[in-house]
Amino acid sequence: CFTAGIGENAPVVRAAIINRLKALGITLDTTANEVRGQVQKISASNSKIPVYVIPTNEEVMIAREVMKHQ
């Protein structure tokens, strides 16, 4: 799973990371990997492990944590 700033918005970085994981049977769908900021499966159909891009909203999560501890 790739998330947050770089994970959501850096197809080149995701491709470089996945390229180093070929020994695990992970294969990238280069077309699907062009996504930015939306939920998307980016692993190829023959990949042994599914890989996704999942956007986050860190500000909301921080605000929720602050409110829990007041």
mmCIF file of C-alpha atoms in Angstrom:
data_model
loop_
_atom_site.group_PDB
_atom_site.id
_atom_site.type_symbol
_atom_site.label_atom_id
_atom_site.label_comp_id
_atom_site.label_asym_id
_atom_site.label_seq_id
_atom_site.Cartn_x
_atom_site.Cartn_y
_atom_site.Cartn_z
ATOM 1 C CA CYS A 1 0.000 0.000 0.000
ATOM 2 C CA PHE A 2 1.323 3.433 -0.945
ATOM 3 C CA THR A 3 -0.178 6.376 0.884
ATOM 4 C CA ALA A 4 0.417 9.986 1.957
ATOM 5 C CA GLY A 5 2.298 12.609 -0.046
ATOM 6 C CA ILE A 6 4.925 10.629 -1.921
ATOM 7 C CA GLY A 7 2.995 7.359 -1.916
ATOM 8 C CA GLU A 8 -0.073 9.012 -3.402
ATOM 9 C CA ASN A 9 1.608 11.333 -5.860
ATOM 10 C CA ALA A 10 4.927 9.891 -7.036
ATOM 11 C CA PRO A 11 4.520 7.208 -9.708
ATOM 12 C CA VAL A 12 8.289 7.206 -10.345
ATOM 13 C CA VAL A 13 9.038 6.456 -6.688
ATOM 14 C CA ARG A 14 6.387 3.718 -6.528
ATOM 15 C CA ALA A 15 7.782 2.120 -9.687
ATOM 16 C CA ALA A 16 11.325 2.181 -8.293
ATOM 17 C CA ILE A 17 10.192 0.528 -5.062
ATOM 18 C CA ILE A 18 8.082 -2.123 -6.759
ATOM 19 C CA ASN A 19 10.883 -2.859 -9.201
ATOM 20 C CA ARG A 20 13.034 -3.884 -6.213
ATOM 21 C CA LEU A 21 10.297 -6.237 -4.975
ATOM 22 C CA LYS A 22 10.195 -8.509 -8.028
ATOM 23 C CA ALA A 23 11.673 -11.370 -5.980
ATOM 24 C CA LEU A 24 8.400 -11.370 -4.014
ATOM 25 C CA GLY A 25 6.395 -11.805 -7.194
ATOM 26 C CA ILE A 26 5.131 -8.235 -7.251
ATOM 27 C CA THR A 27 4.559 -6.843 -10.726
ATOM 28 C CA LEU A 28 3.566 -3.264 -11.551
ATOM 29 C CA ASP A 29 0.856 -2.209 -13.988
ATOM 30 C CA THR A 30 2.620 0.854 -15.397
ATOM 31 C CA THR A 31 -0.590 2.378 -16.767
ATOM 32 C CA ALA A 32 -2.458 2.012 -13.469
ATOM 33 C CA ASN A 33 0.577 3.436 -11.644
ATOM 34 C CA GLU A 34 0.086 6.837 -13.308
ATOM 35 C CA VAL A 35 -2.682 7.584 -10.784
ATOM 36 C CA ARG A 36 -2.374 10.475 -8.319
ATOM 37 C CA GLY A 37 -4.476 11.015 -5.221
ATOM 38 C CA GLN A 38 -7.136 8.355 -5.711
ATOM 39 C CA VAL A 39 -7.665 4.755 -4.648
ATOM 40 C CA GLN A 40 -6.195 2.534 -7.345
ATOM 41 C CA LYS A 41 -4.800 -0.972 -7.613
ATOM 42 C CA ILE A 42 -1.417 -0.554 -9.316
ATOM 43 C CA SER A 43 -0.188 -4.135 -9.354
ATOM 44 C CA ALA A 44 -0.503 -6.148 -12.546
ATOM 45 C CA SER A 45 -3.047 -8.941 -12.837
ATOM 46 C CA ASN A 46 -0.237 -11.529 -12.623
ATOM 47 C CA SER A 47 1.252 -10.006 -9.451
ATOM 48 C CA LYS A 48 1.386 -12.445 -6.538
ATOM 49 C CA ILE A 49 0.694 -9.594 -4.102
ATOM 50 C CA PRO A 50 -1.801 -6.788 -4.766
ATOM 51 C CA VAL A 51 -0.491 -3.238 -4.424
ATOM 52 C CA TYR A 52 -2.693 -0.171 -3.969
ATOM 53 C CA VAL A 53 -2.466 3.598 -3.809
ATOM 54 C CA ILE A 54 -4.711 4.865 -1.004
ATOM 55 C CA PRO A 55 -5.039 8.603 -0.310
ATOM 56 C CA THR A 56 -4.875 9.830 3.264
ATOM 57 C CA ASN A 57 -5.933 12.954 5.060
ATOM 58 C CA GLU A 58 -3.321 13.370 7.776
ATOM 59 C CA GLU A 59 -4.837 16.607 9.059
ATOM 60 C CA VAL A 60 -8.145 14.899 9.855
ATOM 61 C CA MET A 61 -6.399 12.027 11.614
ATOM 62 C CA ILE A 62 -4.324 14.428 13.716
ATOM 63 C CA ALA A 63 -7.440 16.443 14.624
ATOM 64 C CA ARG A 64 -9.275 13.259 15.671
ATOM 65 C CA GLU A 65 -6.372 12.199 17.899
ATOM 66 C CA VAL A 66 -6.226 15.643 19.510
ATOM 67 C CA MET A 67 -9.955 15.575 20.222
ATOM 68 C CA LYS A 68 -9.691 12.094 21.813
ATOM 69 C CA HIS A 69 -7.091 13.315 24.299
ATOM 70 C CA GLN A 70 -8.707 16.525 25.484
#
